[in-house]
GROMACS .gro file of C-alpha atoms in nm:
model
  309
    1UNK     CA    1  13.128  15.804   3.028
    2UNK     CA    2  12.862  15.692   3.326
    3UNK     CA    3  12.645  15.997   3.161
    4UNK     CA    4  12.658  15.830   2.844
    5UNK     CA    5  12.562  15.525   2.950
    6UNK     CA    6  12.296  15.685   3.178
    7UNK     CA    7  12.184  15.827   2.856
    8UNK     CA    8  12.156  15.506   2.669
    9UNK     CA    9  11.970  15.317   2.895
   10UNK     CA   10  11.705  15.588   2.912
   11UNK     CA   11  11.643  15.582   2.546
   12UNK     CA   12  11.634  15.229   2.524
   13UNK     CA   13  11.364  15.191   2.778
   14UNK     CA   14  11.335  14.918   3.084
   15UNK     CA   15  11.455  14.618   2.894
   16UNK     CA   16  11.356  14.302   3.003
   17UNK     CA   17  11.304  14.325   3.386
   18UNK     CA   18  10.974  14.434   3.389
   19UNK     CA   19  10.877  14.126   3.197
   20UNK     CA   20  11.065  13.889   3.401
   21UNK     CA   21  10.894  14.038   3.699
   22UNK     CA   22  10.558  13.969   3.580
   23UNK     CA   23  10.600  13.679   3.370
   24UNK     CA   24  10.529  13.431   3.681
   25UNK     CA   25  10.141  13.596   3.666
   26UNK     CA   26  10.164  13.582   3.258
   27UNK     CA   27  10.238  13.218   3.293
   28UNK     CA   28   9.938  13.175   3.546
   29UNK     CA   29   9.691  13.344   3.333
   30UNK     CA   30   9.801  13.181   3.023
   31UNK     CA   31   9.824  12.808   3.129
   32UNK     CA   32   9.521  12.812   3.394
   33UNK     CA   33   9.277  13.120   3.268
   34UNK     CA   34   9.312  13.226   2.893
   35UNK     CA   35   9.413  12.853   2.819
   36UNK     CA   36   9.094  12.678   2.928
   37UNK     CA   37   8.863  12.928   2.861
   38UNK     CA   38   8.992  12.916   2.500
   39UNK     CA   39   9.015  12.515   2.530
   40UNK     CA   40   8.613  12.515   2.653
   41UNK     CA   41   8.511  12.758   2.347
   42UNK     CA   42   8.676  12.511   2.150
   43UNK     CA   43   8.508  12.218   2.340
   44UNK     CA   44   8.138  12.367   2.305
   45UNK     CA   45   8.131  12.350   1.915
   46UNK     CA   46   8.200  11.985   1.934
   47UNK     CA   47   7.991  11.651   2.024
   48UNK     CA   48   8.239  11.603   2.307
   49UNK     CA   49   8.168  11.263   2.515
   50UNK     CA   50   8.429  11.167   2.799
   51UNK     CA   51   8.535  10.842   2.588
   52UNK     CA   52   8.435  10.797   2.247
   53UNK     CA   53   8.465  11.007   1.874
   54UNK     CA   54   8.458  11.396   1.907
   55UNK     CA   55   8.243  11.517   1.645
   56UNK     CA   56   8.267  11.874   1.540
   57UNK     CA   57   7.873  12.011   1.509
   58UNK     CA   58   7.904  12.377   1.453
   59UNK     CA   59   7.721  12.596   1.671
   60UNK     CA   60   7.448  12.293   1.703
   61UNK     CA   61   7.525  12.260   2.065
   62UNK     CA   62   7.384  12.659   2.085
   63UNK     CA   63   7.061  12.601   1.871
   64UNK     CA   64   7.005  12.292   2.092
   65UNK     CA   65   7.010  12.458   2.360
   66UNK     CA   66   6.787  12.749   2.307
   67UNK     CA   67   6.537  12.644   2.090
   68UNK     CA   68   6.500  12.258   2.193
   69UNK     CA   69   6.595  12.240   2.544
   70UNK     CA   70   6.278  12.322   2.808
   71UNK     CA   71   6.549  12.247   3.096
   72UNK     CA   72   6.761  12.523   2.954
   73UNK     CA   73   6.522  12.810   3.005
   74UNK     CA   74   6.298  12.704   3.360
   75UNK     CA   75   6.692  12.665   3.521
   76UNK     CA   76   6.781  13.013   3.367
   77UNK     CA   77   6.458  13.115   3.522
   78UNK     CA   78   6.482  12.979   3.850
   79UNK     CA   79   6.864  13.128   3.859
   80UNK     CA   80   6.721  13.461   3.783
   81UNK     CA   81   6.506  13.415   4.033
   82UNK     CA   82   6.743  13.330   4.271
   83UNK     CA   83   6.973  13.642   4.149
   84UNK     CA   84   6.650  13.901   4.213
   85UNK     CA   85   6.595  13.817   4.552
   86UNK     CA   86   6.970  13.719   4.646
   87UNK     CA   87   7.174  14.070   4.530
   88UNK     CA   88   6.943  14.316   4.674
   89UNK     CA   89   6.908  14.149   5.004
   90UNK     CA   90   7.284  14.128   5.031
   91UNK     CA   91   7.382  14.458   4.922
   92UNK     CA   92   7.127  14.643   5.173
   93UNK     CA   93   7.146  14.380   5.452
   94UNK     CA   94   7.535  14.432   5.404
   95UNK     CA   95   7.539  14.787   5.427
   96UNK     CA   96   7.307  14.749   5.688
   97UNK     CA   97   7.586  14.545   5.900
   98UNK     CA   98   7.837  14.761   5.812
   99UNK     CA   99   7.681  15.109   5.905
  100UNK     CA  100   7.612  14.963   6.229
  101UNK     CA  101   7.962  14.857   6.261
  102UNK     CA  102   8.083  15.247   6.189
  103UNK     CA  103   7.871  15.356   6.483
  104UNK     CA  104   8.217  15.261   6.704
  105UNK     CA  105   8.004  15.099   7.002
  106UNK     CA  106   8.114  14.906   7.255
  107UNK     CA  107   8.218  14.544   7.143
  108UNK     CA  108   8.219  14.641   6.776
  109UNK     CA  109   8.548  14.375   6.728
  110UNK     CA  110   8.328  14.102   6.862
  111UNK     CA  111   8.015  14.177   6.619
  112UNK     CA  112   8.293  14.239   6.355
  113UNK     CA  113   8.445  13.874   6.370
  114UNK     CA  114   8.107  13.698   6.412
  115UNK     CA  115   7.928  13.858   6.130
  116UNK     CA  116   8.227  13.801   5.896
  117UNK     CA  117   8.282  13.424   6.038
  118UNK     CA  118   8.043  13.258   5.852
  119UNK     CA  119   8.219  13.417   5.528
  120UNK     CA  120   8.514  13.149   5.593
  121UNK     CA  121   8.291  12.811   5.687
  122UNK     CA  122   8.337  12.590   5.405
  123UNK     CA  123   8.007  12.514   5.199
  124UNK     CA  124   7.986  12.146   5.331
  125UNK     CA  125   7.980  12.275   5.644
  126UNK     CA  126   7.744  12.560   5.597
  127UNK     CA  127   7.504  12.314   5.413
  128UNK     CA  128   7.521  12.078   5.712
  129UNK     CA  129   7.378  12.328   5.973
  130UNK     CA  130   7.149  12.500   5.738
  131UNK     CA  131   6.997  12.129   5.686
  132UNK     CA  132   6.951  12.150   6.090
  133UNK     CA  133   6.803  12.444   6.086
  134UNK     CA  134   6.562  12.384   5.801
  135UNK     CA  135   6.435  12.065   5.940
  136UNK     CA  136   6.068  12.075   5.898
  137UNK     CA  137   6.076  11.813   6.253
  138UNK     CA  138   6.352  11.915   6.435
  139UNK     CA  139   6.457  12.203   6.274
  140UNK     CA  140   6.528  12.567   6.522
  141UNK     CA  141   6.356  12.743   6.255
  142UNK     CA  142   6.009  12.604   6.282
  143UNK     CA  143   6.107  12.601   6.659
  144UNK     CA  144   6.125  12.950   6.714
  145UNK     CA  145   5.843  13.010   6.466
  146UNK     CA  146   5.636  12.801   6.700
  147UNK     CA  147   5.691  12.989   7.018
  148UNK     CA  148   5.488  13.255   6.804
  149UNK     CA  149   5.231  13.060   6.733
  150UNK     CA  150   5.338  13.018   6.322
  151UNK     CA  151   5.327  12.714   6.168
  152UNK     CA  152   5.684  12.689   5.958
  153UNK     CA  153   5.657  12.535   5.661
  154UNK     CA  154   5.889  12.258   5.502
  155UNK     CA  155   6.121  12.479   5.400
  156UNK     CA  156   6.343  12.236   5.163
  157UNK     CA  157   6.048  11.979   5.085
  158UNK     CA  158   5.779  12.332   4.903
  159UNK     CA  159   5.897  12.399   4.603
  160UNK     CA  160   5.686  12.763   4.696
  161UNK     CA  161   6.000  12.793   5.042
  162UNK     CA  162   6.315  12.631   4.861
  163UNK     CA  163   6.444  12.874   4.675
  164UNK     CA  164   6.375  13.115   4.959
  165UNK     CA  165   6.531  12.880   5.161
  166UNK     CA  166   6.866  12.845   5.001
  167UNK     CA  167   6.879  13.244   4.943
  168UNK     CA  168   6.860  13.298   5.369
  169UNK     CA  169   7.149  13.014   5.356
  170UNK     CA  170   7.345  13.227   5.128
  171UNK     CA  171   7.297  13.558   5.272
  172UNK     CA  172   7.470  13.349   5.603
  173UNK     CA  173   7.807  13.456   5.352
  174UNK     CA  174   7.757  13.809   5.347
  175UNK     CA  175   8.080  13.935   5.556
  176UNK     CA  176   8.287  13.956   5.264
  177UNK     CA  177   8.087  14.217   5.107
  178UNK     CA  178   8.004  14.404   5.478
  179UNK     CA  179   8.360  14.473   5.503
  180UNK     CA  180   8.406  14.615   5.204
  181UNK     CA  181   8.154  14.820   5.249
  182UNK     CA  182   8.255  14.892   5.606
  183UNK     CA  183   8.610  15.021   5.490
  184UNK     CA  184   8.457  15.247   5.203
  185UNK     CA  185   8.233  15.426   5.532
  186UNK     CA  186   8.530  15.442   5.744
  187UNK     CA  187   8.727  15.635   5.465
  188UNK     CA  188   8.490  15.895   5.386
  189UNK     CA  189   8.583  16.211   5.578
  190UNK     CA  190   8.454  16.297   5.912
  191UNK     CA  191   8.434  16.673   5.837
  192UNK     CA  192   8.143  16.626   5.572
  193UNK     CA  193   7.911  16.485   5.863
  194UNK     CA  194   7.998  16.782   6.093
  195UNK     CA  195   7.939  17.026   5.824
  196UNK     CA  196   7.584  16.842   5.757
  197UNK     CA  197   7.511  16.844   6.182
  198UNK     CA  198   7.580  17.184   6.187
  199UNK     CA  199   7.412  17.334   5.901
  200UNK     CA  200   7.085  17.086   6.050
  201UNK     CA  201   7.023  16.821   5.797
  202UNK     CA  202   6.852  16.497   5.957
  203UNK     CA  203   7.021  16.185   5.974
  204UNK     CA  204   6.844  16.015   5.682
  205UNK     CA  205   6.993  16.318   5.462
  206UNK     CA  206   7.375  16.255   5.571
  207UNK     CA  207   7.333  15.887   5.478
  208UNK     CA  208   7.105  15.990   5.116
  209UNK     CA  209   7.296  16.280   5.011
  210UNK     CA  210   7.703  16.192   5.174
  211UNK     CA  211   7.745  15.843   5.229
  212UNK     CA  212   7.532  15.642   4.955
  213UNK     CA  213   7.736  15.888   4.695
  214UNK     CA  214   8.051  15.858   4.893
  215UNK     CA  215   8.080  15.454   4.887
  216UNK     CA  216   7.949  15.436   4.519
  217UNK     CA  217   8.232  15.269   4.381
  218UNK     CA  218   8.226  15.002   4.655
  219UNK     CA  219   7.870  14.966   4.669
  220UNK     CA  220   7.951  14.920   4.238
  221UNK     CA  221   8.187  14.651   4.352
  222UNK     CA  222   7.963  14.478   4.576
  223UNK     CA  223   7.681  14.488   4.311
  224UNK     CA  224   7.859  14.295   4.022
  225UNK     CA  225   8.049  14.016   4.253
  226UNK     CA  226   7.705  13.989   4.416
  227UNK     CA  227   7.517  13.913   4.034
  228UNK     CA  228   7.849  13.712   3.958
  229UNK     CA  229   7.833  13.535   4.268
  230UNK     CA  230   7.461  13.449   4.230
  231UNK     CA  231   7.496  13.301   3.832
  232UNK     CA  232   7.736  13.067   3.966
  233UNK     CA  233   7.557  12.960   4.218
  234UNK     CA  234   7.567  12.586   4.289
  235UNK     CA  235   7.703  12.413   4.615
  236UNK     CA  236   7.414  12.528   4.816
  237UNK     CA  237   7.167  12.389   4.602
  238UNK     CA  238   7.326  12.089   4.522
  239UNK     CA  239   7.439  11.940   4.894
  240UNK     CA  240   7.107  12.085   5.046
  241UNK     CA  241   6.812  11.980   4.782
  242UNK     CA  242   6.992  11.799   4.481
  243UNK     CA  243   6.773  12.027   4.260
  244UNK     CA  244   6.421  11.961   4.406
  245UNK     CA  245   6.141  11.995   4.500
  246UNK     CA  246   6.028  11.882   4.173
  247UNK     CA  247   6.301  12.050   4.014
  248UNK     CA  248   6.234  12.431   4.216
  249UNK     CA  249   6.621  12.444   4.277
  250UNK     CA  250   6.747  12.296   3.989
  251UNK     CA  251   7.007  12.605   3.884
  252UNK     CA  252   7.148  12.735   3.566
  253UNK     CA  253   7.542  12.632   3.745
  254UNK     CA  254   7.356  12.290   3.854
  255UNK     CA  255   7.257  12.215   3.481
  256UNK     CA  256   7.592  12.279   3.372
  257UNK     CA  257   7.747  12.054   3.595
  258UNK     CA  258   7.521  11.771   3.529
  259UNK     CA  259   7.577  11.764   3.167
  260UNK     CA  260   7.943  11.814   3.225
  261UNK     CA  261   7.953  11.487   3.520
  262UNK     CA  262   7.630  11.346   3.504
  263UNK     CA  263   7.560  11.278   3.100
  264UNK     CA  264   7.918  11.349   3.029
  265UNK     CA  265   7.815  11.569   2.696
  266UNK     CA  266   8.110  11.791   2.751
  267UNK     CA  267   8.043  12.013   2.453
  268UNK     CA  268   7.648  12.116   2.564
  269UNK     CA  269   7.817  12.185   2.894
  270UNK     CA  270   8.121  12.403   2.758
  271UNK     CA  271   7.850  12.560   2.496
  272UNK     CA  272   7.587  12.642   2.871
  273UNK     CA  273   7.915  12.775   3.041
  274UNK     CA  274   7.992  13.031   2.751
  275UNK     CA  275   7.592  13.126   2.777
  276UNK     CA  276   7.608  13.196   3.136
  277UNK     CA  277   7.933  13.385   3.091
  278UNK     CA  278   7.783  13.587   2.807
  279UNK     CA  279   7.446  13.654   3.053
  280UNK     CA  280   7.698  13.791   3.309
  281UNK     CA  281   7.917  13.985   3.079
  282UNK     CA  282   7.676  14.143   2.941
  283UNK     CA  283   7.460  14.227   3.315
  284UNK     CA  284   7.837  14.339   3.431
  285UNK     CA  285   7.856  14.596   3.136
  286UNK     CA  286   7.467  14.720   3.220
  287UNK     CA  287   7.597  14.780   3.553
  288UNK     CA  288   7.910  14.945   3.485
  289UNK     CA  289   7.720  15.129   3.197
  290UNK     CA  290   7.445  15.291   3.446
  291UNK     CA  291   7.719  15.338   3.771
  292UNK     CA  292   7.801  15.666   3.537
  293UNK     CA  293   7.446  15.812   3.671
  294UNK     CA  294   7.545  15.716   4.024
  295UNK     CA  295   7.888  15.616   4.127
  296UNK     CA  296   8.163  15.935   4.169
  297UNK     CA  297   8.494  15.942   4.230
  298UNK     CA  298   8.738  16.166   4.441
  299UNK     CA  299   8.865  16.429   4.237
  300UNK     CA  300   8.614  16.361   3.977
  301UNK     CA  301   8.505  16.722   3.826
  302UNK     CA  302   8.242  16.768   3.549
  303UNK     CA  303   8.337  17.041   3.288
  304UNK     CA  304   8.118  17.267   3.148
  305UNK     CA  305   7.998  17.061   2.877
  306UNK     CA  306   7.912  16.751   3.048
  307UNK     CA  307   8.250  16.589   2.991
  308UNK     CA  308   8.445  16.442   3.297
  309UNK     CA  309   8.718  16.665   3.341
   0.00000   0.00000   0.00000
C-alpha cells in the first residue's frame, strides 16, 4: 500500500510546496519590482503632474525628449563621460587591491578592512569629507599638492576638475568589487602557478595567460554592476555640486530626479527612467555578448566544431 502511494506521489509531481516556499519572494517581486516598473511604463506615456488631470500623450513624452530636449543629450553626455573614466579605473584599480591582497603579507586583515570600509560609509557622509578634502582653501588635497610645489585647482568650482572630481570620490567605494575579485584569485588553483614557475614563465605571463582568464566571470561581474552602477549615478553629484559648475555635473540620474521632484512632470521622468534602463540593457547585453571571446568557465570544453561542449 505505502508503495502505491510512493508511486502516486511521484507521478503527480511536488504539489504545492515548492510554491509556498517561494511565494514570499514571488510576492516581493510582484508588489515592489514587476509592479512599479510596469506602473512607471504606464506613467511615461502620460502628461502625469503630482496634482492635477493626467493626460494620456502617446509616446510624446519620448519624441520630446530626444528631438526637443538639449538637457536630455549634454546630461547623457556628461554621464557617459562619467561612465568612461569611472568603470575602467575601478575594475583595474580593484584588481589592483585585490592582487595585492592575495600576496598573504603581513597585516593583510588590516589592509583588507580599511580598503573595504569606505564601501559601507553612507553617501552623506562620504560627500561630507570629500567636500573637506576638495576644498580649494582648506582642502588636504591642494595641501599635499602644495608641499610639491603644484598649484591644485578648484576642484568642485572648474567645470574642466568636477567631473574628475566626483569620479576619485566614487572610486573611495571600490571594496565591494575588490573582494569579489579577491575571492575569484583566491579560488583559482595553486598548482597552475607552480606548473608556470617551474616550466619558467615570468610573472607578467602567470597573471596574462592564468589569472586574467581564470577570474573572467568575476571580472564579467564587476564590469556590468560597475556600468550599472555608474548610469545611476546621482548622490555624489547632487550633495557635493548640485549639478554645477555651469551645469558640468548635471547627470543623466540627476535629470531624472529633477523632473520627477523638482518640475513634478512625472511622465517625462518615468519616460527618461525607461531610456536609461534601455541604454543599460542594451550596454549589459554588449557585454555579456563579447564575454564569449573572453570569459571561460570550469569545465567549459570546446568541441570540434566550435560549439561549447
Amino acid at each position: 500500500m505505502a508503495d502505491v502511494r510512493s508511486s502516486r506521489r511521484r507521478r503527480s509531481g511536488p504539489g504545492l510546496a515548492p510554491w509556498l516556499f517561494i511565494s514570499p519572494w514571488i510576492f516581493g517581486f510582484v508588489v515592489f519590482t514587476a509592479g512599479p516598473l510596469a506602473f512607471s511604463l504606464y506613467m511615461s506615456f502620460f502628461d502625469w503632474p503630482i496634482v492635477g488631470e493626467r493626460e494620456f500623450v502617446g509616446i510624446d513624452n519620448y519624441l520630446t525628449m530626444v528631438m526637443e530636449d538639449p538637457q536630455f543629450w549634454e546630461s547623457l553626455w556628461i554621464t557617459t563621460k562619467f561612465a568612461l573614466l569611472f568603470v575602467p579605473f575601478n575594475i583595474v584599480l580593484s584588481f589592483l587591491m585585490a592582487m595585492l591582497l592575495n600576496l598573504g603579507l603581513k597585516g593583510t586583515g588590516v589592509f583588507r578592512t580599511a580598503f573595504y570600509l569606505p564601501s559601507v560609509i553612507s553617501g552623506v557622509a562620504l560627500v561630507t569629507i570629500w567636500s573637506w578634502i576638495y576644498s580649494s582653501r582648506y582642502g588636504l588635497l591642494n595641501y599635499l599638492l602644495g608641499l610639491t610645489g603644484i598649484e591644485g585647482p578648484n576642484w568642485l568650482g572648474d567645470p574642466s576638475f568636477a567631473v574628475v572630481a566626483i569620479v576619485i570620490a566614487s572610486l573611495w567605494g571600490l571594496g565591494g568589487t575588490m573582494l569579489i575579485l579577491l575571492s575569484g584569485l583566491q579560488a583559482i588553483p595553486k598548482e597552475l602557478y607552480e606548473a608556470a614557475r617551474i616550466s619558467g614563465v615570468p610573472g607578467w605571463a602567470q597573471t596574462l595567460f592564468i589569472t586574467l582568464p581564470m577570474l573572467g566571470p568575476m571580472l564579467l561581474f564587476a564590469i556590468i554592476t560597475s556600468i550599472i552602477s555608474a548610469f545611476q549615478q546621482l548622490t555624489i553629484a547632487l550633495l557635493l555640486t548640485k549639478g554645477g559648475p555651469l551645469g558640468s555635473t548635471y547627470f543623466f540620474a540627476m535629470y531624472i530626479y529633477d523632473n520627477a521632484f523638482k518640475y513634478f512632470d512625472m511622465g517625462y521622468a518615468a519616460a527618461m527612467s525607461w531610456i536609461m534602463f534601455a541604454l543599460v540593457l542594451a550596454m549589459s547585453l554588449l557585454v555579456l555578448k563579447s564575454s564569449a571571446a573572453w570569459v571561460h568557465y570550469e569545465g567549459e570544453v570546446k568541441g570540434k566544431d566550435g560549439a561549447n561542449g
